Amino acid sequence: MRPAAEKPRSHQMHLVGVIDWLCRAQDVRENQLDAGGVSAGWSFEDGWLPSYPETTGYIIETFLAAANILDRPELVSRAQRMIDWELSIQLQDGAFPGHFGEAGSQPVIFNTGQIMHGMLAGYLLLGRKECLEAAVKAGWWLTRQQEADGCWRRFEHNDVPHVYNTRGTWALLATGLIANERELTQAARRNLDWALTQQTQSGWFSTNAFTSDKAPFTHTIAYAIRGFLESGVLLGDERYLSAALVAARGMARAQRADGWLAGTYADNWEPRATYSCLTGVAQMSLNWTRLAQDGGAPELREHARRAIEYVKRTQRLDDADNAVKGGIAGSSPIWGDYSRFEYPNWAAKFFADALMMDMKDEAIPPVATRLANQGAQSHG
């Protein structure tokens, strides 16, 4: 039996609901050691979870975008507090702690890359020079861990390499371009070139699941696509854009008319789950919109909007429980294998981004080189 679907409302109403949920996720950590960060989410088993460095990092850019779109300047102050917390926990070698709720947790390649996105937002959108310095320091840490073929095999989740690291590689590349650190840019290219070798004829990516014995979640497939897409835009490299486009079109063919995507896919876009990974659906909306904007694929915009409408029908805007109201579950139904019985903050983040990108038809976060060029012109 499927859960009853909610009736979709305006983008604005869904956006307010999900941003308010993220604000509550930040507020629940007040007076804790991780105050300023955003709770990883709400779990049926554990309640509100500790602040998550990785996802707080890329929520920064979401709050800065929402501050403008919703005319809520307090969201900028919230983003500033997230930045302050991230800067306070950066390690001496440039890495960031990997997991939440674990004192002294080992850094993870992917997680450090995601936090770099927040540091770039702090520099480009708020003018905080210490954020660029932190991003460069983190970038050098990533570069030192990289192997000669461009792959990362150390400091990896579950001790296996992942193609979805391309989403962090995007931040490494942007940092190298903005800071004029050529070796960081070269390291990013090496990883992208390795990741290209993992793409199959259908556009699917091998070596892209959390563990080597499982099919990848829609979530990690979407991560890999976004990393290739944005890196291709930054570099003007058709190979990376093409990798993103082939995969995104494969996912589009797999999408149901109501916007649903399976939670996992094997090669040739064979669904391997009967539930939907809502995080991945929201992320694919972002990928399809970005490819319509900058990838020469306007036909993908309809797939993006179908995905948004599907996620809308799972969001409970009127729930009496503040832990649920406005949040986005990991899976639909909620007992699916991805983030089971949880409302993860990253699902909320990507849904907010998808709504805003469709509302304004602007890239979120803004394309880094465009911002950097605008800054040079305004100060020149």
PDB file of N, CA and C in Angstrom, residues 25-30 32-41 48-56 85-86 89 99-102 345:
ATOM      1  N   ALA A  25      16.264  22.559  11.797  1.00  0.00           N
ATOM      2  CA  ALA A  25      17.374  21.606  11.902  1.00  0.00           C
ATOM      3  C   ALA A  25      18.648  22.294  12.389  1.00  0.00           C
ATOM      4  N   GLN A  26      18.799  23.571  12.087  1.00  0.00           N
ATOM      5  CA  GLN A  26      19.933  24.321  12.633  1.00  0.00           C
ATOM      6  C   GLN A  26      19.669  24.711  14.088  1.00  0.00           C
ATOM      7  N   ASP A  27      18.465  25.144  14.369  1.00  0.00           N
ATOM      8  CA  ASP A  27      18.147  25.632  15.719  1.00  0.00           C
ATOM      9  C   ASP A  27      18.234  24.546  16.789  1.00  0.00           C
ATOM     10  N   VAL A  28      17.956  23.293  16.424  1.00  0.00           N
ATOM     11  CA  VAL A  28      17.979  22.234  17.442  1.00  0.00           C
ATOM     12  C   VAL A  28      19.387  21.983  17.981  1.00  0.00           C
ATOM     13  N   ARG A  29      20.417  22.504  17.309  1.00  0.00           N
ATOM     14  CA  ARG A  29      21.797  22.321  17.774  1.00  0.00           C
ATOM     15  C   ARG A  29      22.284  23.495  18.618  1.00  0.00           C
ATOM     16  N   GLU A  30      21.426  24.476  18.857  1.00  0.00           N
ATOM     17  CA  GLU A  30      21.805  25.603  19.719  1.00  0.00           C
ATOM     18  C   GLU A  30      22.221  25.083  21.091  1.00  0.00           C
ATOM     19  N   GLN A  32      24.735  23.485  21.839  1.00  0.00           N
ATOM     20  CA  GLN A  32      25.537  22.267  21.737  1.00  0.00           C
ATOM     21  C   GLN A  32      26.935  22.637  21.220  1.00  0.00           C
ATOM     22  N   LEU A  33      27.862  21.701  21.295  1.00  0.00           N
ATOM     23  CA  LEU A  33      29.216  21.964  20.808  1.00  0.00           C
ATOM     24  C   LEU A  33      29.238  22.217  19.300  1.00  0.00           C
ATOM     25  N   ASP A  34      28.238  21.676  18.602  1.00  0.00           N
ATOM     26  CA  ASP A  34      28.175  21.849  17.145  1.00  0.00           C
ATOM     27  C   ASP A  34      27.163  22.920  16.734  1.00  0.00           C
ATOM     28  N   ALA A  35      26.901  23.868  17.612  1.00  0.00           N
ATOM     29  CA  ALA A  35      25.978  24.965  17.301  1.00  0.00           C
ATOM     30  C   ALA A  35      26.461  25.729  16.077  1.00  0.00           C
ATOM     31  N   GLY A  36      25.513  26.136  15.250  1.00  0.00           N
ATOM     32  CA  GLY A  36      25.838  26.811  13.996  1.00  0.00           C
ATOM     33  C   GLY A  36      25.707  25.876  12.820  1.00  0.00           C
ATOM     34  N   GLY A  37      26.026  24.586  13.056  1.00  0.00           N
ATOM     35  CA  GLY A  37      25.835  23.583  12.010  1.00  0.00           C
ATOM     36  C   GLY A  37      24.371  23.198  11.886  1.00  0.00           C
ATOM     37  N   VAL A  38      24.077  22.392  10.881  1.00  0.00           N
ATOM     38  CA  VAL A  38      22.711  21.930  10.635  1.00  0.00           C
ATOM     39  C   VAL A  38      22.618  20.453  10.983  1.00  0.00           C
ATOM     40  N   SER A  39      21.653  20.092  11.813  1.00  0.00           N
ATOM     41  CA  SER A  39      21.442  18.686  12.152  1.00  0.00           C
ATOM     42  C   SER A  39      21.369  17.850  10.879  1.00  0.00           C
ATOM     43  N   ALA A  40      21.982  16.678  10.920  1.00  0.00           N
ATOM     44  CA  ALA A  40      21.943  15.779   9.756  1.00  0.00           C
ATOM     45  C   ALA A  40      20.523  15.398   9.382  1.00  0.00           C
ATOM     46  N   GLY A  41      19.609  15.571  10.302  1.00  0.00           N
ATOM     47  CA  GLY A  41      18.208  15.278  10.011  1.00  0.00           C
ATOM     48  C   GLY A  41      17.509  14.689  11.208  1.00  0.00           C
ATOM     49  N   TRP A  48      16.394  14.081  16.502  1.00  0.00           N
ATOM     50  CA  TRP A  48      17.280  14.993  15.786  1.00  0.00           C
ATOM     51  C   TRP A  48      18.737  14.555  15.966  1.00  0.00           C
ATOM     52  N   LEU A  49      19.464  14.531  14.879  1.00  0.00           N
ATOM     53  CA  LEU A  49      20.849  14.059  14.860  1.00  0.00           C
ATOM     54  C   LEU A  49      21.826  15.223  15.022  1.00  0.00           C
ATOM     55  N   PRO A  50      23.098  14.951  15.326  1.00  0.00           N
ATOM     56  CA  PRO A  50      24.091  16.030  15.430  1.00  0.00           C
ATOM     57  C   PRO A  50      24.287  16.760  14.103  1.00  0.00           C
ATOM     58  N   SER A  51      24.934  17.919  14.162  1.00  0.00           N
ATOM     59  CA  SER A  51      25.244  18.685  12.946  1.00  0.00           C
ATOM     60  C   SER A  51      26.186  17.874  12.053  1.00  0.00           C
ATOM     61  N   TYR A  52      25.963  17.965  10.756  1.00  0.00           N
ATOM     62  CA  TYR A  52      26.742  17.201   9.779  1.00  0.00           C
ATOM     63  C   TYR A  52      27.632  18.161   9.005  1.00  0.00           C
ATOM     64  N   PRO A  53      28.965  18.071   9.183  1.00  0.00           N
ATOM     65  CA  PRO A  53      29.846  19.010   8.474  1.00  0.00           C
ATOM     66  C   PRO A  53      29.659  19.002   6.963  1.00  0.00           C
ATOM     67  N   GLU A  54      29.613  17.806   6.352  1.00  0.00           N
ATOM     68  CA  GLU A  54      29.509  17.726   4.893  1.00  0.00           C
ATOM     69  C   GLU A  54      28.306  18.490   4.351  1.00  0.00           C
ATOM     70  N   THR A  55      27.134  18.169   4.860  1.00  0.00           N
ATOM     71  CA  THR A  55      25.924  18.727   4.268  1.00  0.00           C
ATOM     72  C   THR A  55      25.680  20.172   4.706  1.00  0.00           C
ATOM     73  N   THR A  56      26.113  20.526   5.927  1.00  0.00           N
ATOM     74  CA  THR A  56      26.062  21.938   6.317  1.00  0.00           C
ATOM     75  C   THR A  56      26.844  22.760   5.293  1.00  0.00           C
ATOM     76  N   TRP A  85      31.119  27.819  11.899  1.00  0.00           N
ATOM     77  CA  TRP A  85      31.269  26.479  12.487  1.00  0.00           C
ATOM     78  C   TRP A  85      32.216  25.621  11.649  1.00  0.00           C
ATOM     79  N   GLU A  86      32.040  25.659  10.333  1.00  0.00           N
ATOM     80  CA  GLU A  86      32.911  24.867   9.453  1.00  0.00           C
ATOM     81  C   GLU A  86      34.376  25.297   9.612  1.00  0.00           C
ATOM     82  N   ILE A  89      36.157  23.886  12.660  1.00  0.00           N
ATOM     83  CA  ILE A  89      36.447  22.451  12.773  1.00  0.00           C
ATOM     84  C   ILE A  89      37.414  21.965  11.689  1.00  0.00           C
ATOM     85  N   HIS A  99      32.365  12.589   9.523  1.00  0.00           N
ATOM     86  CA  HIS A  99      31.011  12.173   9.873  1.00  0.00           C
ATOM     87  C   HIS A  99      30.450  13.014  11.015  1.00  0.00           C
ATOM     88  N   PHE A 100      29.192  12.793  11.310  1.00  0.00           N
ATOM     89  CA  PHE A 100      28.560  13.585  12.366  1.00  0.00           C
ATOM     90  C   PHE A 100      28.433  12.758  13.647  1.00  0.00           C
ATOM     91  N   GLY A 101      28.541  13.470  14.771  1.00  0.00           N
ATOM     92  CA  GLY A 101      28.365  12.809  16.054  1.00  0.00           C
ATOM     93  C   GLY A 101      29.524  11.929  16.462  1.00  0.00           C
ATOM     94  N   GLU A 102      30.672  12.071  15.782  1.00  0.00           N
ATOM     95  CA  GLU A 102      31.826  11.234  16.109  1.00  0.00           C
ATOM     96  C   GLU A 102      33.027  12.148  16.337  1.00  0.00           C
ATOM     97  N   ASN A 345      18.869  16.080   6.034  1.00  0.00           N
ATOM     98  CA  ASN A 345      18.892  17.510   5.658  1.00  0.00           C
ATOM     99  C   ASN A 345      19.286  17.704   4.202  1.00  0.00           C
TER     100      ASN A 345
END
